[in-house]
């Protein structure tokens, strides 16, 4: 039982008049951080018991009034997606689960082509291959961004702190005055010198990335589709055009829930 201190005005509740506490006690409650305000804005000074039921789960010793699975139910539980009912499969597919979207499309192929499950599965594999045909080209900007980001992250360290690299960059791209050898004896001194020309590109690159992230966030707020969403939608629309005989929504969800790295 948890006790909550209340400070309320005199009021009749259930035929019984609740008397307010002395003014000094109420002022003490107001000054205390333990004073709670609520109940329609009435000030509070009564102890009200609130029952806190104990949470229990089946795995931790279930109470007698909670039904636990039987052995027969456990043995008949579906272990793979293809064993699910149509209703359960539809719910999972609408939640974006790719395996459920794939199995739902398999059953649609079975109904449209009047074939068995293994034959329909092979057909869906063929649909999946057609869905990833242009993925290598569509994901090229991502791959270029990954390669460029890794190159910049690794290369910026020696360009700032490594003396030979900094001198090479200065000789070929910057042509700045080289300090005295005594001023380039440590990596920190080299960094202080190289930072004169490394700070502008690194600062501008960081600001550009920040601005692009802001633009992306505002585009999503206005339901505009950034490049990733455009690629997914284009791929899905292309797949529905290639297989118009099957349910459009099922083919569409099968493509949209698929991975961008081509794995199915």
Short mmCIF file of C-alpha atoms in Angstrom, two decimals:
data_model
loop_
_atom_site.label_atom_id
_atom_site.label_comp_id
_atom_site.label_asym_id
_atom_site.label_seq_id
_atom_site.Cartn_x
_atom_site.Cartn_y
_atom_site.Cartn_z
CA UNK A 1 0.00 0.00 0.00
CA UNK A 2 1.31 3.44 -0.99
CA UNK A 3 0.14 6.46 1.05
CA UNK A 4 -0.46 9.73 -0.84
CA UNK A 5 -0.84 12.88 1.22
CA UNK A 6 -3.76 15.03 0.13
CA UNK A 7 -4.77 18.54 1.23
CA UNK A 8 -8.44 19.14 0.38
CA UNK A 9 -11.07 21.64 1.54
CA UNK A 10 -13.90 20.50 3.84
CA UNK A 11 -16.27 18.59 1.67
CA UNK A 12 -19.02 16.00 2.01
CA UNK A 13 -18.10 12.69 0.45
CA UNK A 14 -20.52 9.78 0.76
CA UNK A 15 -22.42 11.49 3.55
CA UNK A 16 -19.27 12.09 5.62
CA UNK A 17 -17.83 15.60 5.93
CA UNK A 18 -14.04 15.74 5.57
CA UNK A 19 -12.58 18.36 7.88
CA UNK A 20 -9.59 20.41 6.68
CA UNK A 21 -6.42 20.20 8.79
CA UNK A 22 -5.15 23.18 10.78
CA UNK A 23 -3.78 26.11 8.79
CA UNK A 24 -0.26 25.57 10.10
CA UNK A 25 -0.28 21.98 8.90
CA UNK A 26 -1.56 23.01 5.47
CA UNK A 27 1.13 25.67 5.15
CA UNK A 28 3.75 23.07 6.05
CA UNK A 29 2.45 20.84 3.29
CA UNK A 30 2.55 23.71 0.79
CA UNK A 31 6.16 24.46 1.68
CA UNK A 32 7.11 20.82 1.40
CA UNK A 33 8.02 19.31 -1.96
CA UNK A 34 6.00 16.28 -0.98
CA UNK A 35 2.74 18.18 -1.43
CA UNK A 36 0.89 16.97 -4.50
CA UNK A 37 -1.65 19.01 -6.45
CA UNK A 38 -4.46 17.45 -8.36
CA UNK A 39 -7.99 16.25 -8.01
CA UNK A 40 -9.52 19.15 -9.93
CA UNK A 41 -7.14 21.74 -8.54
CA UNK A 42 -8.14 21.22 -4.86
CA UNK A 43 -5.39 21.62 -2.35
CA UNK A 44 -4.57 18.33 -0.45
CA UNK A 45 -4.32 16.61 3.64
CA UNK A 46 -5.49 13.26 3.92
CA UNK A 47 -3.74 9.93 3.71
CA UNK A 48 -5.40 7.96 0.94
CA UNK A 49 -4.37 4.31 0.56
CA UNK A 50 -3.75 3.25 -3.02
CA UNK A 51 -3.53 -0.45 -3.68
CA UNK A 52 -0.62 -1.46 -5.93
CA UNK A 53 -1.25 -4.95 -7.36
CA UNK A 54 1.81 -7.10 -7.81
CA UNK A 55 2.74 -7.80 -11.42
CA UNK A 56 3.05 -11.44 -12.32
CA UNK A 57 4.05 -13.22 -15.48
CA UNK A 58 3.56 -16.81 -16.58
CA UNK A 59 7.30 -17.48 -16.63
CA UNK A 60 7.74 -16.32 -13.04
CA UNK A 61 5.16 -18.48 -11.34
CA UNK A 62 1.67 -17.71 -12.62
CA UNK A 63 -1.24 -17.21 -10.19
CA UNK A 64 -4.08 -19.70 -10.20
CA UNK A 65 -6.45 -17.35 -12.11
CA UNK A 66 -4.10 -16.95 -15.12
CA UNK A 67 -4.36 -19.54 -17.84
CA UNK A 68 -1.05 -21.05 -19.01
CA UNK A 69 -0.48 -22.83 -22.34
CA UNK A 70 -1.03 -26.54 -22.43
CA UNK A 71 1.44 -29.05 -23.83
CA UNK A 72 -0.79 -29.64 -26.85
CA UNK A 73 -0.91 -25.92 -27.61
CA UNK A 74 2.85 -25.64 -27.30
CA UNK A 75 3.35 -28.53 -29.72
CA UNK A 76 0.98 -27.00 -32.29
CA UNK A 77 2.54 -23.52 -32.15
CA UNK A 78 3.75 -22.40 -35.63
CA UNK A 79 7.54 -22.48 -35.85
CA UNK A 80 7.90 -20.95 -39.32
CA UNK A 81 6.09 -18.21 -41.22
CA UNK A 82 4.55 -20.58 -43.75
CA UNK A 83 2.65 -22.30 -40.90
CA UNK A 84 0.82 -19.13 -39.86
CA UNK A 85 -2.83 -18.57 -40.57
CA UNK A 86 -3.91 -16.09 -43.23
CA UNK A 87 -5.09 -13.62 -40.60
CA UNK A 88 -1.85 -13.69 -38.60
CA UNK A 89 0.16 -13.47 -41.81
CA UNK A 90 -1.79 -10.45 -42.99
CA UNK A 91 -1.26 -8.61 -39.70
CA UNK A 92 2.50 -9.24 -39.75
CA UNK A 93 2.75 -8.22 -43.40
CA UNK A 94 0.95 -4.94 -42.75
CA UNK A 95 3.46 -4.27 -39.97
CA UNK A 96 6.29 -4.47 -42.53
CA UNK A 97 7.69 -7.90 -41.69
CA UNK A 98 9.45 -8.99 -44.88
CA UNK A 99 9.15 -12.74 -44.30
CA UNK A 100 5.40 -12.31 -43.82
CA UNK A 101 5.17 -10.14 -46.95
CA UNK A 102 7.03 -12.81 -48.89
CA UNK A 103 4.81 -15.64 -47.64
CA UNK A 104 1.70 -13.60 -48.37
CA UNK A 105 2.90 -13.09 -51.93
CA UNK A 106 3.62 -16.82 -52.22
CA UNK A 107 0.01 -17.60 -51.31
CA UNK A 108 -1.21 -15.01 -53.79
CA UNK A 109 0.89 -16.68 -56.51
CA UNK A 110 -0.60 -20.04 -55.51
CA UNK A 111 -4.12 -18.68 -55.88
CA UNK A 112 -3.49 -16.83 -59.17
CA UNK A 113 -1.37 -19.48 -60.94
CA UNK A 114 -3.16 -22.47 -59.32
CA UNK A 115 0.10 -24.10 -58.23
CA UNK A 116 1.43 -25.70 -55.04
CA UNK A 117 3.58 -23.99 -52.42
CA UNK A 118 7.06 -25.10 -53.67
CA UNK A 119 6.28 -23.90 -57.20
CA UNK A 120 4.96 -20.59 -55.94
CA UNK A 121 8.06 -20.16 -53.77
CA UNK A 122 10.30 -20.52 -56.81
CA UNK A 123 8.21 -17.92 -58.60
CA UNK A 124 8.60 -15.50 -55.70
CA UNK A 125 12.36 -16.07 -55.75
CA UNK A 126 12.30 -15.05 -59.41
CA UNK A 127 10.30 -11.93 -58.49
CA UNK A 128 12.87 -11.13 -55.81
CA UNK A 129 15.72 -11.36 -58.31
CA UNK A 130 13.92 -8.99 -60.68
CA UNK A 131 13.37 -6.64 -57.77
CA UNK A 132 17.13 -6.35 -57.10
CA UNK A 133 18.29 -6.05 -60.71
CA UNK A 134 18.94 -2.29 -60.59
CA UNK A 135 19.84 -2.16 -56.93
CA UNK A 136 23.57 -1.93 -57.63
CA UNK A 137 23.01 1.26 -59.60
CA UNK A 138 20.48 2.78 -57.21
CA UNK A 139 22.75 2.23 -54.22
CA UNK A 140 25.83 3.69 -55.93
CA UNK A 141 25.44 7.10 -54.16
CA UNK A 142 25.40 5.29 -50.80
CA UNK A 143 28.54 3.33 -51.68
CA UNK A 144 30.30 6.47 -52.87
CA UNK A 145 29.31 8.22 -49.64
CA UNK A 146 30.61 5.32 -47.53
CA UNK A 147 33.91 5.20 -49.41
CA UNK A 148 34.31 8.98 -49.34
CA UNK A 149 33.48 9.21 -45.66
CA UNK A 150 35.95 6.47 -44.70
CA UNK A 151 38.66 8.03 -46.87
CA UNK A 152 38.12 11.47 -45.35
CA UNK A 153 37.97 10.11 -41.80
CA UNK A 154 41.19 8.08 -42.13
CA UNK A 155 43.07 10.55 -44.33
CA UNK A 156 42.37 13.65 -42.25
CA UNK A 157 44.41 12.36 -39.30
CA UNK A 158 47.81 12.10 -41.05
CA UNK A 159 47.09 15.25 -43.07
CA UNK A 160 46.93 17.17 -39.79
CA UNK A 161 49.38 15.40 -37.47
CA UNK A 162 51.88 13.56 -39.71
CA UNK A 163 54.81 15.75 -40.71
CA UNK A 164 55.65 14.09 -44.06
CA UNK A 165 51.99 14.03 -45.15
CA UNK A 166 51.43 17.64 -44.10
CA UNK A 167 54.56 18.74 -45.98
CA UNK A 168 53.42 16.83 -49.09
CA UNK A 169 49.97 18.44 -48.98
CA UNK A 170 51.51 21.86 -48.42
CA UNK A 171 53.95 21.47 -51.32
CA UNK A 172 51.30 20.29 -53.83
CA UNK A 173 48.13 22.10 -52.80
CA UNK A 174 48.72 24.87 -50.24
CA UNK A 175 52.22 26.35 -50.70
CA UNK A 176 52.21 27.91 -47.25
CA UNK A 177 55.34 29.05 -45.44
CA UNK A 178 57.05 26.16 -43.66
CA UNK A 179 58.01 26.85 -40.02
CA UNK A 180 61.47 26.29 -38.65
CA UNK A 181 62.41 22.64 -37.99
CA UNK A 182 62.39 23.29 -34.24
CA UNK A 183 58.71 24.25 -34.51
CA UNK A 184 57.79 20.91 -36.14
CA UNK A 185 59.36 18.48 -33.68
CA UNK A 186 56.11 17.01 -32.30
CA UNK A 187 52.80 15.97 -33.85
CA UNK A 188 51.09 18.74 -31.91
CA UNK A 189 53.30 21.38 -33.48
CA UNK A 190 52.70 19.84 -36.90
CA UNK A 191 48.97 19.90 -36.21
CA UNK A 192 49.06 23.56 -35.20
CA UNK A 193 50.77 24.37 -38.52
CA UNK A 194 48.62 22.12 -40.73
CA UNK A 195 45.43 23.29 -39.07
CA UNK A 196 45.83 26.66 -40.78
CA UNK A 197 44.68 25.13 -44.08
CA UNK A 198 42.82 22.06 -42.76
CA UNK A 199 40.34 24.03 -40.67
CA UNK A 200 38.40 25.68 -43.55
CA UNK A 201 37.59 22.48 -45.52
CA UNK A 202 36.80 20.45 -42.40
CA UNK A 203 34.63 23.21 -40.98
CA UNK A 204 32.76 23.76 -44.24
CA UNK A 205 32.28 20.00 -44.72
CA UNK A 206 30.83 19.70 -41.21
CA UNK A 207 28.45 22.62 -41.80
CA UNK A 208 27.33 21.20 -45.17
CA UNK A 209 26.53 17.83 -43.56
CA UNK A 210 24.61 19.58 -40.76
CA UNK A 211 22.63 21.66 -43.28
CA UNK A 212 21.79 18.60 -45.38
CA UNK A 213 20.56 16.77 -42.29
CA UNK A 214 18.33 19.76 -41.51
CA UNK A 215 16.97 19.73 -45.07
CA UNK A 216 16.29 15.99 -44.86
CA UNK A 217 14.45 16.37 -41.57
CA UNK A 218 12.22 19.16 -42.93
CA UNK A 219 11.54 17.15 -46.08
CA UNK A 220 10.34 14.25 -43.95
CA UNK A 221 8.17 16.62 -41.89
CA UNK A 222 6.46 17.75 -45.13
CA UNK A 223 6.15 14.16 -46.44
CA UNK A 224 8.67 14.81 -49.20
CA UNK A 225 10.68 11.71 -49.98
CA UNK A 226 14.48 11.83 -49.66
CA UNK A 227 16.57 9.71 -51.99
CA UNK A 228 16.24 6.47 -50.01
CA UNK A 229 12.44 6.62 -49.98
CA UNK A 230 12.40 7.53 -53.67
CA UNK A 231 14.55 4.50 -54.53
CA UNK A 232 12.33 2.13 -52.56
CA UNK A 233 9.14 3.49 -54.11
CA UNK A 234 10.58 3.44 -57.64
CA UNK A 235 11.71 -0.15 -57.20
CA UNK A 236 8.30 -1.18 -55.86
CA UNK A 237 6.39 0.52 -58.69
CA UNK A 238 8.69 -1.09 -61.26
CA UNK A 239 8.06 -4.54 -59.77
CA UNK A 240 4.27 -4.13 -59.81
CA UNK A 241 4.49 -3.14 -63.49
CA UNK A 242 6.51 -6.30 -64.25
CA UNK A 243 3.99 -8.60 -62.54
CA UNK A 244 0.54 -7.06 -63.03
CA UNK A 245 -1.21 -10.44 -62.72
CA UNK A 246 -0.57 -10.59 -58.98
CA UNK A 247 -2.09 -8.47 -56.23
CA UNK A 248 -0.59 -4.99 -56.53
CA UNK A 249 -0.51 -4.26 -52.80
CA UNK A 250 1.17 -7.58 -51.99
CA UNK A 251 3.86 -7.09 -54.64
CA UNK A 252 4.33 -3.51 -53.49
CA UNK A 253 4.76 -4.43 -49.83
CA UNK A 254 7.07 -7.31 -50.77
CA UNK A 255 9.40 -4.84 -52.49
CA UNK A 256 9.15 -2.04 -49.92
CA UNK A 257 9.93 -4.35 -46.99
CA UNK A 258 12.98 -5.81 -48.75
CA UNK A 259 16.53 -4.90 -47.79
CA UNK A 260 18.51 -2.30 -49.68
CA UNK A 261 21.61 -4.53 -49.73
CA UNK A 262 19.96 -7.11 -51.97
CA UNK A 263 19.64 -9.86 -49.33
CA UNK A 264 16.28 -11.60 -49.17
#
